Amino acid sequence: MSVTVAIDENQGVRIVEDHIEPVPPDRIGFTIEGMVSMTEQLLGRFEGQSLEPSRIRLSVDETTTVEIDLTGKASLRLSSTDVGIEPPGVEDLSRGLDDCQSSIADPTEATDPRPAILAFTVDGSVVDVPEETLEVVSVTEPSVEALTFSVDDAMKSDGGVPDDVVLELNLLGYGISVHRDGTIVVGVLGGSAGIGLR
């Protein structure tokens, strides 16, 4: 199964600022700041699953987009990830969860009324980018339009050795770990980050 998050169409994910820059000969560096809305219901859909980035789509201008396949030679590498809980009063982003949930659940099911709003900053790069792709994104500064994840049963070895984990947190009863290759692992309900995986 795969899940695609379209940034402009999903109000549950909001990019506040992004800086994407080609770094010849074969790398694209990025810094992305934003907010994401999480509910217990949504996390439950991915309990015991790993979400591995498989494709990223960049918007170069109003008419041009570029897709990078992350399952081949090109790959995602995170250098740092910072996450914080937004205080009360942040605008509710839960409506945007409908897009993601509708592809994996009964659309008539109600969403959680009070989502957890996370503010995040991610620094990293896409390495081994094809030369022709690098040339296209060099014309102007692109922005992230969509990110596709492949979803599989999580194994304790997913994402590499433990040192490859760049972020661990517990949210709404679920342990979540983010690995250097961008893989997100959601543990079982009641387990801590990195614990209780199948």
mmCIF file of C-alpha atoms in Angstrom:
data_model
loop_
_atom_site.group_PDB
_atom_site.id
_atom_site.type_symbol
_atom_site.label_atom_id
_atom_site.label_comp_id
_atom_site.label_asym_id
_atom_site.label_seq_id
_atom_site.Cartn_x
_atom_site.Cartn_y
_atom_site.Cartn_z
ATOM 1 C CA MET A 1 0.000 0.000 0.000
ATOM 2 C CA SER A 2 1.116 3.550 -0.604
ATOM 3 C CA VAL A 3 -0.048 6.905 0.724
ATOM 4 C CA THR A 4 0.538 10.221 -1.035
ATOM 5 C CA VAL A 5 0.459 13.476 0.916
ATOM 6 C CA ALA A 6 -0.333 16.373 -1.428
ATOM 7 C CA ILE A 7 0.838 19.445 0.465
ATOM 8 C CA ASP A 8 -1.395 22.053 -1.198
ATOM 9 C CA GLU A 9 -4.502 19.862 -0.998
ATOM 10 C CA ASN A 10 -4.068 18.514 2.530
ATOM 11 C CA GLN A 11 -4.835 21.101 5.196
ATOM 12 C CA GLY A 12 -3.549 18.684 7.832
ATOM 13 C CA VAL A 13 -0.011 19.459 6.636
ATOM 14 C CA ARG A 14 1.074 23.062 6.314
ATOM 15 C CA ILE A 15 4.469 24.203 5.058
ATOM 16 C CA VAL A 16 5.409 27.500 6.687
ATOM 17 C CA GLU A 17 8.737 27.883 4.916
ATOM 18 C CA ASP A 18 10.869 25.693 2.684
ATOM 19 C CA HIS A 19 14.248 26.224 1.117
ATOM 20 C CA ILE A 20 15.262 23.736 -1.574
ATOM 21 C CA GLU A 21 18.572 24.164 -3.334
ATOM 22 C CA PRO A 22 20.425 22.086 -5.934
ATOM 23 C CA VAL A 23 23.957 21.178 -4.876
ATOM 24 C CA PRO A 24 25.947 19.942 -7.897
ATOM 25 C CA PRO A 25 26.901 17.444 -9.006
ATOM 26 C CA ASP A 26 24.102 15.193 -7.726
ATOM 27 C CA ARG A 27 22.418 16.484 -4.574
ATOM 28 C CA ILE A 28 19.402 18.602 -3.590
ATOM 29 C CA GLY A 29 19.553 20.133 -0.125
ATOM 30 C CA PHE A 30 16.486 21.250 1.798
ATOM 31 C CA THR A 31 15.216 22.874 4.988
ATOM 32 C CA ILE A 32 11.476 22.609 5.616
ATOM 33 C CA GLU A 33 9.453 24.159 8.435
ATOM 34 C CA GLY A 34 5.786 23.460 8.954
ATOM 35 C CA MET A 35 2.966 22.006 11.020
ATOM 36 C CA VAL A 36 1.211 18.657 10.875
ATOM 37 C CA SER A 37 -2.010 17.543 12.547
ATOM 38 C CA MET A 38 -2.112 14.068 14.120
ATOM 39 C CA THR A 39 -5.040 12.216 15.685
ATOM 40 C CA GLU A 40 -5.206 8.913 17.546
ATOM 41 C CA GLN A 41 -7.468 7.559 14.801
ATOM 42 C CA LEU A 42 -4.954 8.362 12.061
ATOM 43 C CA LEU A 43 -2.019 6.921 13.992
ATOM 44 C CA GLY A 44 -4.081 3.806 14.650
ATOM 45 C CA ARG A 45 -4.369 3.215 10.902
ATOM 46 C CA PHE A 46 -0.582 2.862 10.755
ATOM 47 C CA GLU A 47 -0.050 0.979 14.035
ATOM 48 C CA GLY A 48 2.877 -1.409 13.682
ATOM 49 C CA GLN A 49 3.656 -0.062 10.203
ATOM 50 C CA SER A 50 6.628 1.630 8.599
ATOM 51 C CA LEU A 51 6.175 4.453 6.105
ATOM 52 C CA GLU A 52 9.129 4.635 3.739
ATOM 53 C CA PRO A 53 9.475 7.621 1.373
ATOM 54 C CA SER A 54 9.234 6.299 -2.180
ATOM 55 C CA ARG A 55 8.679 9.387 -4.319
ATOM 56 C CA ILE A 56 8.879 13.150 -3.960
ATOM 57 C CA ARG A 57 7.279 15.662 -6.318
ATOM 58 C CA LEU A 58 8.702 19.170 -6.574
ATOM 59 C CA SER A 59 6.939 22.151 -8.071
ATOM 60 C CA VAL A 60 9.348 24.190 -10.174
ATOM 61 C CA ASP A 61 6.826 26.759 -11.411
ATOM 62 C CA GLU A 62 3.100 26.998 -12.141
ATOM 63 C CA THR A 63 3.320 24.553 -15.047
ATOM 64 C CA THR A 64 6.331 22.368 -14.272
ATOM 65 C CA THR A 65 6.743 19.596 -11.710
ATOM 66 C CA VAL A 66 9.550 17.094 -11.231
ATOM 67 C CA GLU A 67 9.243 13.686 -9.590
ATOM 68 C CA ILE A 68 12.189 11.926 -7.967
ATOM 69 C CA ASP A 69 11.987 8.163 -7.458
ATOM 70 C CA LEU A 70 13.442 7.369 -4.027
ATOM 71 C CA THR A 71 13.308 3.598 -4.522
ATOM 72 C CA GLY A 72 16.115 3.564 -7.082
ATOM 73 C CA LYS A 73 19.502 5.239 -7.017
ATOM 74 C CA ALA A 74 18.288 8.515 -5.480
ATOM 75 C CA SER A 75 17.650 8.442 -1.734
ATOM 76 C CA LEU A 76 16.608 10.697 1.113
ATOM 77 C CA ARG A 77 19.035 11.557 3.922
ATOM 78 C CA LEU A 78 17.989 13.563 6.972
ATOM 79 C CA SER A 79 20.647 15.481 8.887
ATOM 80 C CA SER A 80 18.415 16.854 11.671
ATOM 81 C CA THR A 81 14.776 16.828 12.730
ATOM 82 C CA ASP A 82 13.183 19.019 15.379
ATOM 83 C CA VAL A 83 9.575 18.616 16.545
ATOM 84 C CA GLY A 84 7.537 20.515 19.134
ATOM 85 C CA ILE A 85 3.916 20.514 20.301
ATOM 86 C CA GLU A 86 2.038 23.654 19.269
ATOM 87 C CA PRO A 87 0.234 25.427 22.158
ATOM 88 C CA PRO A 88 -3.571 25.745 22.318
ATOM 89 C CA GLY A 89 -5.051 28.317 19.979
ATOM 90 C CA VAL A 90 -3.363 27.061 16.822
ATOM 91 C CA GLU A 91 -5.865 26.842 13.999
ATOM 92 C CA ASP A 92 -7.398 23.367 13.751
ATOM 93 C CA LEU A 93 -5.836 21.473 10.854
ATOM 94 C CA SER A 94 -7.923 18.326 11.279
ATOM 95 C CA ARG A 95 -9.975 18.902 8.125
ATOM 96 C CA GLY A 96 -6.964 18.060 6.013
ATOM 97 C CA LEU A 97 -6.793 14.598 7.521
ATOM 98 C CA ASP A 98 -9.856 13.612 5.497
ATOM 99 C CA ASP A 99 -7.773 13.345 2.295
ATOM 100 C CA CYS A 100 -5.371 10.857 3.835
ATOM 101 C CA GLN A 101 -7.967 8.884 5.788
ATOM 102 C CA SER A 102 -10.336 8.518 2.846
ATOM 103 C CA SER A 103 -7.758 6.435 0.980
ATOM 104 C CA ILE A 104 -7.307 3.979 3.846
ATOM 105 C CA ALA A 105 -10.566 3.999 5.788
ATOM 106 C CA ASP A 106 -14.301 4.333 5.660
ATOM 107 C CA PRO A 107 -14.860 8.034 4.797
ATOM 108 C CA THR A 108 -17.990 8.066 6.986
ATOM 109 C CA GLU A 109 -15.916 7.512 10.140
ATOM 110 C CA ALA A 110 -15.591 10.587 12.331
ATOM 111 C CA THR A 111 -12.186 12.144 12.938
ATOM 112 C CA ASP A 112 -10.871 12.917 16.408
ATOM 113 C CA PRO A 113 -12.130 16.345 17.520
ATOM 114 C CA ARG A 114 -8.843 17.543 19.059
ATOM 115 C CA PRO A 115 -5.778 16.654 17.013
ATOM 116 C CA ALA A 116 -2.240 17.117 18.254
ATOM 117 C CA ILE A 117 -0.536 19.871 16.279
ATOM 118 C CA LEU A 118 3.190 19.344 15.763
ATOM 119 C CA ALA A 119 5.566 22.036 14.572
ATOM 120 C CA PHE A 120 8.579 20.612 12.745
ATOM 121 C CA THR A 121 11.850 21.616 11.124
ATOM 122 C CA VAL A 122 13.642 19.113 8.893
ATOM 123 C CA ASP A 123 17.090 19.488 7.335
ATOM 124 C CA GLY A 124 18.469 17.023 4.834
ATOM 125 C CA SER A 125 19.130 16.216 1.213
ATOM 126 C CA VAL A 126 18.206 13.976 -1.671
ATOM 127 C CA VAL A 127 21.403 12.326 -2.900
ATOM 128 C CA ASP A 128 22.286 10.709 -6.232
ATOM 129 C CA VAL A 129 19.792 12.874 -8.117
ATOM 130 C CA PRO A 130 19.845 12.402 -11.926
ATOM 131 C CA GLU A 131 21.660 15.192 -13.760
ATOM 132 C CA GLU A 132 18.640 16.103 -15.874
ATOM 133 C CA THR A 133 16.509 16.538 -12.753
ATOM 134 C CA LEU A 134 19.121 18.739 -11.131
ATOM 135 C CA GLU A 135 19.190 20.943 -14.231
ATOM 136 C CA VAL A 136 15.412 21.490 -14.114
ATOM 137 C CA VAL A 137 15.302 22.467 -10.426
ATOM 138 C CA SER A 138 18.300 24.774 -10.900
ATOM 139 C CA VAL A 139 16.200 27.170 -12.980
ATOM 140 C CA THR A 140 14.306 28.481 -9.953
ATOM 141 C CA GLU A 141 13.880 27.535 -6.311
ATOM 142 C CA PRO A 142 11.317 24.705 -6.209
ATOM 143 C CA SER A 143 8.886 23.740 -3.454
ATOM 144 C CA VAL A 144 7.620 20.391 -2.209
ATOM 145 C CA GLU A 145 4.302 19.518 -3.826
ATOM 146 C CA ALA A 146 3.771 15.921 -2.675
ATOM 147 C CA LEU A 147 5.464 13.047 -0.905
ATOM 148 C CA THR A 148 4.550 9.382 -1.387
ATOM 149 C CA PHE A 149 5.208 6.682 1.217
ATOM 150 C CA SER A 150 5.123 2.928 0.797
ATOM 151 C CA VAL A 151 3.496 1.315 3.833
ATOM 152 C CA ASP A 152 4.634 -2.083 5.138
ATOM 153 C CA ASP A 153 4.625 -4.083 8.362
ATOM 154 C CA ALA A 154 7.317 -2.691 10.631
ATOM 155 C CA MET A 155 10.255 -4.852 11.606
ATOM 156 C CA LYS A 156 12.723 -3.941 14.331
ATOM 157 C CA SER A 157 15.456 -3.745 11.690
ATOM 158 C CA ASP A 158 13.566 -1.234 9.546
ATOM 159 C CA GLY A 159 15.459 1.984 8.896
ATOM 160 C CA GLY A 160 18.920 0.606 9.603
ATOM 161 C CA VAL A 161 20.897 0.417 12.823
ATOM 162 C CA PRO A 162 19.645 2.256 15.969
ATOM 163 C CA ASP A 163 22.144 5.088 15.357
ATOM 164 C CA ASP A 164 20.179 5.925 12.208
ATOM 165 C CA VAL A 165 17.227 7.121 14.296
ATOM 166 C CA VAL A 166 17.154 10.931 14.225
ATOM 167 C CA LEU A 167 13.958 11.419 16.247
ATOM 168 C CA GLU A 168 11.890 9.443 18.750
ATOM 169 C CA LEU A 169 8.707 10.636 20.415
ATOM 170 C CA ASN A 170 5.535 9.377 22.031
ATOM 171 C CA LEU A 171 2.329 10.911 20.723
ATOM 172 C CA LEU A 172 -1.260 10.067 21.662
ATOM 173 C CA GLY A 173 -0.108 6.748 23.089
ATOM 174 C CA TYR A 174 1.990 5.692 20.079
ATOM 175 C CA GLY A 175 5.773 5.499 19.905
ATOM 176 C CA ILE A 176 7.070 7.083 16.704
ATOM 177 C CA SER A 177 10.603 6.974 15.341
ATOM 178 C CA VAL A 178 12.021 8.803 12.337
ATOM 179 C CA HIS A 179 15.092 7.328 10.638
ATOM 180 C CA ARG A 180 17.824 9.041 8.681
ATOM 181 C CA ASP A 181 16.477 7.677 5.384
ATOM 182 C CA GLY A 182 13.109 9.342 6.094
ATOM 183 C CA THR A 183 11.323 6.153 7.160
ATOM 184 C CA ILE A 184 8.675 6.743 9.833
ATOM 185 C CA VAL A 185 7.858 3.802 12.129
ATOM 186 C CA VAL A 186 4.661 3.832 14.209
ATOM 187 C CA GLY A 187 4.732 1.470 17.193
ATOM 188 C CA VAL A 188 1.816 -0.282 18.846
ATOM 189 C CA LEU A 189 -0.574 1.582 21.125
ATOM 190 C CA GLY A 190 0.914 1.897 24.590
ATOM 191 C CA GLY A 191 4.485 1.190 23.451
ATOM 192 C CA SER A 192 7.319 3.710 23.693
ATOM 193 C CA ALA A 193 9.210 4.989 20.661
ATOM 194 C CA GLY A 194 11.204 2.195 19.057
ATOM 195 C CA ILE A 195 9.555 -0.438 21.280
ATOM 196 C CA GLY A 196 6.742 -2.855 20.637
ATOM 197 C CA LEU A 197 7.214 -3.204 16.893
ATOM 198 C CA ARG A 198 6.201 -6.412 15.193
#
